[in-house]
C-alpha cells in the first residue's frame, strides 16, 4: 500500500520553504538560541518567532491543505487542521477500515 499523503507533504514543502525564507528576513539572532523580530522587537526561540512573524507581520500569504484544498493564513494553522483531520480519519488512514 502506498501512502497517498506523501504527495501532499511534498507539495507543502515548497510553500513552507518560501514562508521560512520570507520570515527569516524579519529575524535577528541574539545568540543563546534567542531571536528578535525586527518588526516589533519580540524575542523568542527561532521556531516560535517564525510562527509569530507569519501570523502577525506577513500579509497576502496563504498555505493550502493539499488533502482538502482549504486555505490557511499560516503553516501552523494548516498543521493544526491536518492533525485534526488525521485524528478524525485515523493516522495513515486511506479510508474507513483501511490503515497503513
Short mmCIF file of N, CA and C in Angstrom, two decimals:
data_model
loop_
_atom_site.label_atom_id
_atom_site.label_comp_id
_atom_site.label_asym_id
_atom_site.label_seq_id
_atom_site.Cartn_x
_atom_site.Cartn_y
_atom_site.Cartn_z
N UNK A 1 0.86 -1.18 0.00
CA UNK A 1 0.00 0.00 0.00
C UNK A 1 0.89 1.23 0.00
N UNK A 2 0.62 2.17 -0.86
CA UNK A 2 1.37 3.42 -0.97
C UNK A 2 0.67 4.49 -0.15
N UNK A 3 1.44 5.26 0.62
CA UNK A 3 0.88 6.34 1.43
C UNK A 3 0.54 7.51 0.51
N UNK A 4 -0.74 7.76 0.30
CA UNK A 4 -1.18 8.83 -0.59
C UNK A 4 -0.89 10.21 0.01
N UNK A 5 -0.59 10.30 1.29
CA UNK A 5 -0.31 11.58 1.93
C UNK A 5 1.05 12.15 1.56
N UNK A 6 1.97 11.36 1.03
CA UNK A 6 3.30 11.87 0.70
C UNK A 6 3.26 12.96 -0.34
N UNK A 7 2.38 12.89 -1.30
CA UNK A 7 2.28 13.93 -2.30
C UNK A 7 1.91 15.26 -1.68
N UNK A 8 1.03 15.23 -0.72
CA UNK A 8 0.63 16.45 -0.02
C UNK A 8 1.80 17.03 0.76
N UNK A 9 2.59 16.17 1.40
CA UNK A 9 3.75 16.65 2.14
C UNK A 9 4.76 17.30 1.20
N UNK A 10 4.99 16.70 0.04
CA UNK A 10 5.91 17.27 -0.93
C UNK A 10 5.41 18.61 -1.44
N UNK A 11 4.11 18.71 -1.69
CA UNK A 11 3.54 19.96 -2.18
C UNK A 11 3.64 21.05 -1.12
N UNK A 12 3.47 20.70 0.14
CA UNK A 12 3.56 21.67 1.22
C UNK A 12 4.98 22.19 1.39
N UNK A 13 5.99 21.40 1.04
CA UNK A 13 7.38 21.77 1.26
C UNK A 13 7.74 23.07 0.54
N UNK A 14 7.28 23.25 -0.66
CA UNK A 14 7.59 24.49 -1.39
C UNK A 14 7.01 25.70 -0.71
N UNK A 15 5.77 25.61 -0.25
CA UNK A 15 5.15 26.71 0.48
C UNK A 15 5.90 26.97 1.78
N UNK A 16 6.26 25.90 2.48
CA UNK A 16 6.97 26.02 3.75
C UNK A 16 8.31 26.71 3.56
N UNK A 17 9.05 26.30 2.53
CA UNK A 17 10.35 26.89 2.26
C UNK A 17 10.23 28.38 1.96
N UNK A 18 9.22 28.76 1.19
CA UNK A 18 9.02 30.18 0.85
C UNK A 18 8.72 30.98 2.11
N UNK A 19 7.84 30.48 2.97
CA UNK A 19 7.49 31.22 4.19
C UNK A 19 8.67 31.30 5.14
N UNK A 20 9.48 30.25 5.22
CA UNK A 20 10.67 30.29 6.06
C UNK A 20 11.63 31.37 5.57
N UNK A 21 11.80 31.46 4.26
CA UNK A 21 12.69 32.46 3.69
C UNK A 21 12.20 33.87 3.99
N UNK A 22 10.92 34.11 3.76
CA UNK A 22 10.36 35.45 4.00
C UNK A 22 10.42 35.80 5.47
N UNK A 23 10.02 34.88 6.36
CA UNK A 23 10.02 35.20 7.79
C UNK A 23 11.43 35.38 8.31
N UNK A 24 12.41 34.66 7.74
CA UNK A 24 13.79 34.80 8.22
C UNK A 24 14.34 36.19 7.96
N UNK A 25 13.77 36.90 7.01
CA UNK A 25 14.21 38.26 6.73
C UNK A 25 13.77 39.24 7.81
N UNK A 26 12.87 38.81 8.69
CA UNK A 26 12.39 39.64 9.80
C UNK A 26 12.95 39.17 11.12
N UNK A 27 14.01 38.37 11.09
CA UNK A 27 14.57 37.80 12.31
C UNK A 27 16.03 38.18 12.46
N UNK A 28 16.42 38.40 13.72
CA UNK A 28 17.82 38.71 14.02
C UNK A 28 18.25 37.84 15.20
N UNK A 29 19.36 37.15 15.05
CA UNK A 29 19.86 36.29 16.12
C UNK A 29 20.45 37.12 17.25
N UNK A 30 20.07 36.77 18.47
CA UNK A 30 20.63 37.42 19.66
C UNK A 30 21.63 36.52 20.36
N UNK A 31 21.81 35.31 19.83
CA UNK A 31 22.69 34.32 20.45
C UNK A 31 21.94 33.53 21.50
N UNK A 32 22.56 32.47 21.98
CA UNK A 32 21.99 31.60 23.01
C UNK A 32 20.59 31.11 22.65
N UNK A 33 20.33 30.89 21.36
CA UNK A 33 19.04 30.35 20.93
C UNK A 33 17.89 31.35 20.92
N UNK A 34 18.17 32.60 21.14
CA UNK A 34 17.13 33.63 21.15
C UNK A 34 17.19 34.44 19.86
N UNK A 35 16.02 34.79 19.36
CA UNK A 35 15.88 35.56 18.13
C UNK A 35 14.95 36.73 18.37
N UNK A 36 15.19 37.82 17.66
CA UNK A 36 14.38 39.02 17.80
C UNK A 36 13.65 39.31 16.49
N UNK A 37 12.39 39.71 16.61
CA UNK A 37 11.60 40.14 15.46
C UNK A 37 12.04 41.57 15.12
N UNK A 38 12.50 41.79 13.90
CA UNK A 38 12.97 43.12 13.52
C UNK A 38 11.81 44.08 13.26
N UNK A 39 10.58 43.59 13.25
CA UNK A 39 9.41 44.44 13.03
C UNK A 39 8.92 45.04 14.36
N UNK A 40 8.80 44.17 15.39
CA UNK A 40 8.21 44.66 16.65
C UNK A 40 9.10 44.44 17.87
N UNK A 41 10.21 43.73 17.71
CA UNK A 41 11.13 43.54 18.82
C UNK A 41 10.86 42.33 19.70
N UNK A 42 9.83 41.55 19.42
CA UNK A 42 9.54 40.37 20.23
C UNK A 42 10.73 39.42 20.21
N UNK A 43 11.05 38.83 21.37
CA UNK A 43 12.16 37.89 21.48
C UNK A 43 11.60 36.52 21.83
N UNK A 44 11.99 35.52 21.06
CA UNK A 44 11.54 34.14 21.26
C UNK A 44 12.60 33.20 20.69
N UNK A 45 12.35 31.91 20.85
CA UNK A 45 13.15 30.90 20.16
C UNK A 45 12.82 30.99 18.66
N UNK A 46 13.67 30.43 17.83
CA UNK A 46 13.54 30.57 16.38
C UNK A 46 12.19 30.08 15.86
N UNK A 47 11.76 28.89 16.29
CA UNK A 47 10.52 28.30 15.79
C UNK A 47 9.31 29.15 16.21
N UNK A 48 9.27 29.56 17.48
CA UNK A 48 8.16 30.38 17.96
C UNK A 48 8.14 31.75 17.29
N UNK A 49 9.32 32.32 17.07
CA UNK A 49 9.36 33.64 16.42
C UNK A 49 8.91 33.54 14.97
N UNK A 50 9.25 32.46 14.28
CA UNK A 50 8.80 32.26 12.91
C UNK A 50 7.27 32.21 12.86
N UNK A 51 6.66 31.48 13.80
CA UNK A 51 5.20 31.42 13.87
C UNK A 51 4.61 32.81 14.12
N UNK A 52 5.22 33.57 15.02
CA UNK A 52 4.75 34.92 15.32
C UNK A 52 4.80 35.80 14.07
N UNK A 53 5.90 35.78 13.36
CA UNK A 53 6.07 36.62 12.17
C UNK A 53 5.05 36.24 11.10
N UNK A 54 4.86 34.95 10.87
CA UNK A 54 3.87 34.51 9.88
C UNK A 54 2.47 34.97 10.26
N UNK A 55 2.13 34.89 11.54
CA UNK A 55 0.78 35.22 11.99
C UNK A 55 0.54 36.72 12.07
N UNK A 56 1.55 37.49 12.45
CA UNK A 56 1.33 38.91 12.75
C UNK A 56 1.84 39.89 11.69
N UNK A 57 2.87 39.52 10.96
CA UNK A 57 3.52 40.51 10.10
C UNK A 57 3.48 40.21 8.60
N UNK A 58 3.24 38.98 8.20
CA UNK A 58 3.20 38.68 6.77
C UNK A 58 1.78 38.83 6.26
N UNK A 59 1.65 39.57 5.19
CA UNK A 59 0.34 39.78 4.58
C UNK A 59 0.29 39.12 3.22
N UNK A 60 -0.91 38.78 2.81
CA UNK A 60 -1.14 38.19 1.49
C UNK A 60 -0.38 36.89 1.28
N UNK A 61 -0.19 36.13 2.35
CA UNK A 61 0.40 34.81 2.21
C UNK A 61 -0.62 33.77 2.64
N UNK A 62 -0.66 32.68 1.92
CA UNK A 62 -1.57 31.59 2.27
C UNK A 62 -0.86 30.27 2.03
N UNK A 63 -1.32 29.26 2.74
CA UNK A 63 -0.85 27.89 2.52
C UNK A 63 -2.09 27.01 2.36
N UNK A 64 -1.96 26.01 1.54
CA UNK A 64 -3.10 25.14 1.24
C UNK A 64 -2.94 23.78 1.89
N UNK A 65 -4.07 23.20 2.25
CA UNK A 65 -4.11 21.79 2.62
C UNK A 65 -4.30 21.04 1.31
N UNK A 66 -3.33 20.24 0.96
CA UNK A 66 -3.40 19.54 -0.33
C UNK A 66 -4.23 18.26 -0.26
N UNK A 67 -4.88 18.07 0.88
CA UNK A 67 -5.82 16.95 1.00
C UNK A 67 -7.24 17.42 0.72
N UNK A 68 -7.58 18.62 1.22
CA UNK A 68 -8.96 19.09 1.05
C UNK A 68 -9.04 20.44 0.34
N UNK A 69 -7.87 21.05 0.04
CA UNK A 69 -7.74 22.32 -0.68
C UNK A 69 -8.21 23.54 0.11
N UNK A 70 -8.41 23.41 1.43
CA UNK A 70 -8.70 24.60 2.25
C UNK A 70 -7.46 25.47 2.29
N UNK A 71 -7.65 26.76 2.49
CA UNK A 71 -6.57 27.72 2.54
C UNK A 71 -6.43 28.24 3.96
N UNK A 72 -5.18 28.42 4.40
CA UNK A 72 -4.88 28.90 5.74
C UNK A 72 -3.88 30.05 5.67
N UNK A 73 -3.92 30.92 6.68
CA UNK A 73 -3.01 32.07 6.71
C UNK A 73 -1.60 31.66 7.09
N UNK A 74 -1.47 30.67 7.95
CA UNK A 74 -0.15 30.26 8.42
C UNK A 74 0.05 28.76 8.30
N UNK A 75 1.33 28.35 8.31
CA UNK A 75 1.65 26.93 8.31
C UNK A 75 1.15 26.28 9.60
N UNK A 76 1.19 27.03 10.71
CA UNK A 76 0.76 26.48 11.98
C UNK A 76 -0.74 26.16 11.97
N UNK A 77 -1.54 27.05 11.39
CA UNK A 77 -2.98 26.77 11.34
C UNK A 77 -3.26 25.57 10.41
N UNK A 78 -2.49 25.43 9.33
CA UNK A 78 -2.64 24.25 8.47
C UNK A 78 -2.22 22.99 9.21
N UNK A 79 -1.13 23.07 9.97
CA UNK A 79 -0.65 21.91 10.73
C UNK A 79 -1.72 21.44 11.72
N UNK A 80 -2.35 22.38 12.42
CA UNK A 80 -3.41 22.02 13.37
C UNK A 80 -4.58 21.37 12.64
N UNK A 81 -4.94 21.91 11.48
CA UNK A 81 -6.02 21.35 10.67
C UNK A 81 -5.70 19.92 10.27
N UNK A 82 -4.49 19.67 9.79
CA UNK A 82 -4.09 18.33 9.34
C UNK A 82 -4.12 17.36 10.52
N UNK A 83 -3.66 17.80 11.70
CA UNK A 83 -3.70 16.94 12.89
C UNK A 83 -5.13 16.56 13.23
N UNK A 84 -6.04 17.53 13.18
CA UNK A 84 -7.45 17.25 13.46
C UNK A 84 -8.02 16.29 12.41
N UNK A 85 -7.67 16.50 11.15
CA UNK A 85 -8.12 15.64 10.06
C UNK A 85 -7.66 14.20 10.30
N UNK A 86 -6.39 14.04 10.67
CA UNK A 86 -5.84 12.71 10.87
C UNK A 86 -6.46 12.03 12.09
N UNK A 87 -6.77 12.81 13.13
CA UNK A 87 -7.42 12.22 14.31
C UNK A 87 -8.81 11.71 13.96
N UNK A 88 -9.53 12.46 13.13
CA UNK A 88 -10.88 12.04 12.73
C UNK A 88 -10.84 10.81 11.84
N UNK A 89 -9.87 10.77 10.92
CA UNK A 89 -9.79 9.68 9.95
C UNK A 89 -8.97 8.50 10.46
N UNK A 90 -8.12 8.73 11.44
CA UNK A 90 -7.19 7.70 11.88
C UNK A 90 -5.88 7.93 11.18
N UNK A 91 -4.80 7.98 11.91
CA UNK A 91 -3.49 8.29 11.34
C UNK A 91 -3.15 7.28 10.26
N UNK A 92 -2.78 7.76 9.11
CA UNK A 92 -2.40 6.91 7.99
C UNK A 92 -3.56 6.23 7.31
N UNK A 93 -4.75 6.69 7.58
CA UNK A 93 -5.92 6.03 7.03
C UNK A 93 -6.11 6.36 5.55
N UNK A 94 -6.48 5.37 4.80
CA UNK A 94 -6.84 5.56 3.39
C UNK A 94 -8.34 5.48 3.20
N UNK A 95 -9.04 5.40 4.29
CA UNK A 95 -10.48 5.30 4.25
C UNK A 95 -10.96 4.47 5.42
N UNK A 96 -12.26 4.37 5.59
CA UNK A 96 -12.80 3.61 6.72
C UNK A 96 -12.31 2.18 6.70
N UNK A 97 -11.69 1.77 7.79
CA UNK A 97 -11.26 0.40 7.95
C UNK A 97 -9.95 0.03 7.24
N UNK A 98 -9.36 0.97 6.49
CA UNK A 98 -8.11 0.69 5.78
C UNK A 98 -7.03 1.59 6.36
N UNK A 99 -6.02 0.99 6.96
CA UNK A 99 -4.92 1.76 7.56
C UNK A 99 -3.60 1.24 7.04
N UNK A 100 -2.62 2.09 7.11
CA UNK A 100 -1.27 1.71 6.67
C UNK A 100 -0.54 1.12 7.86
#
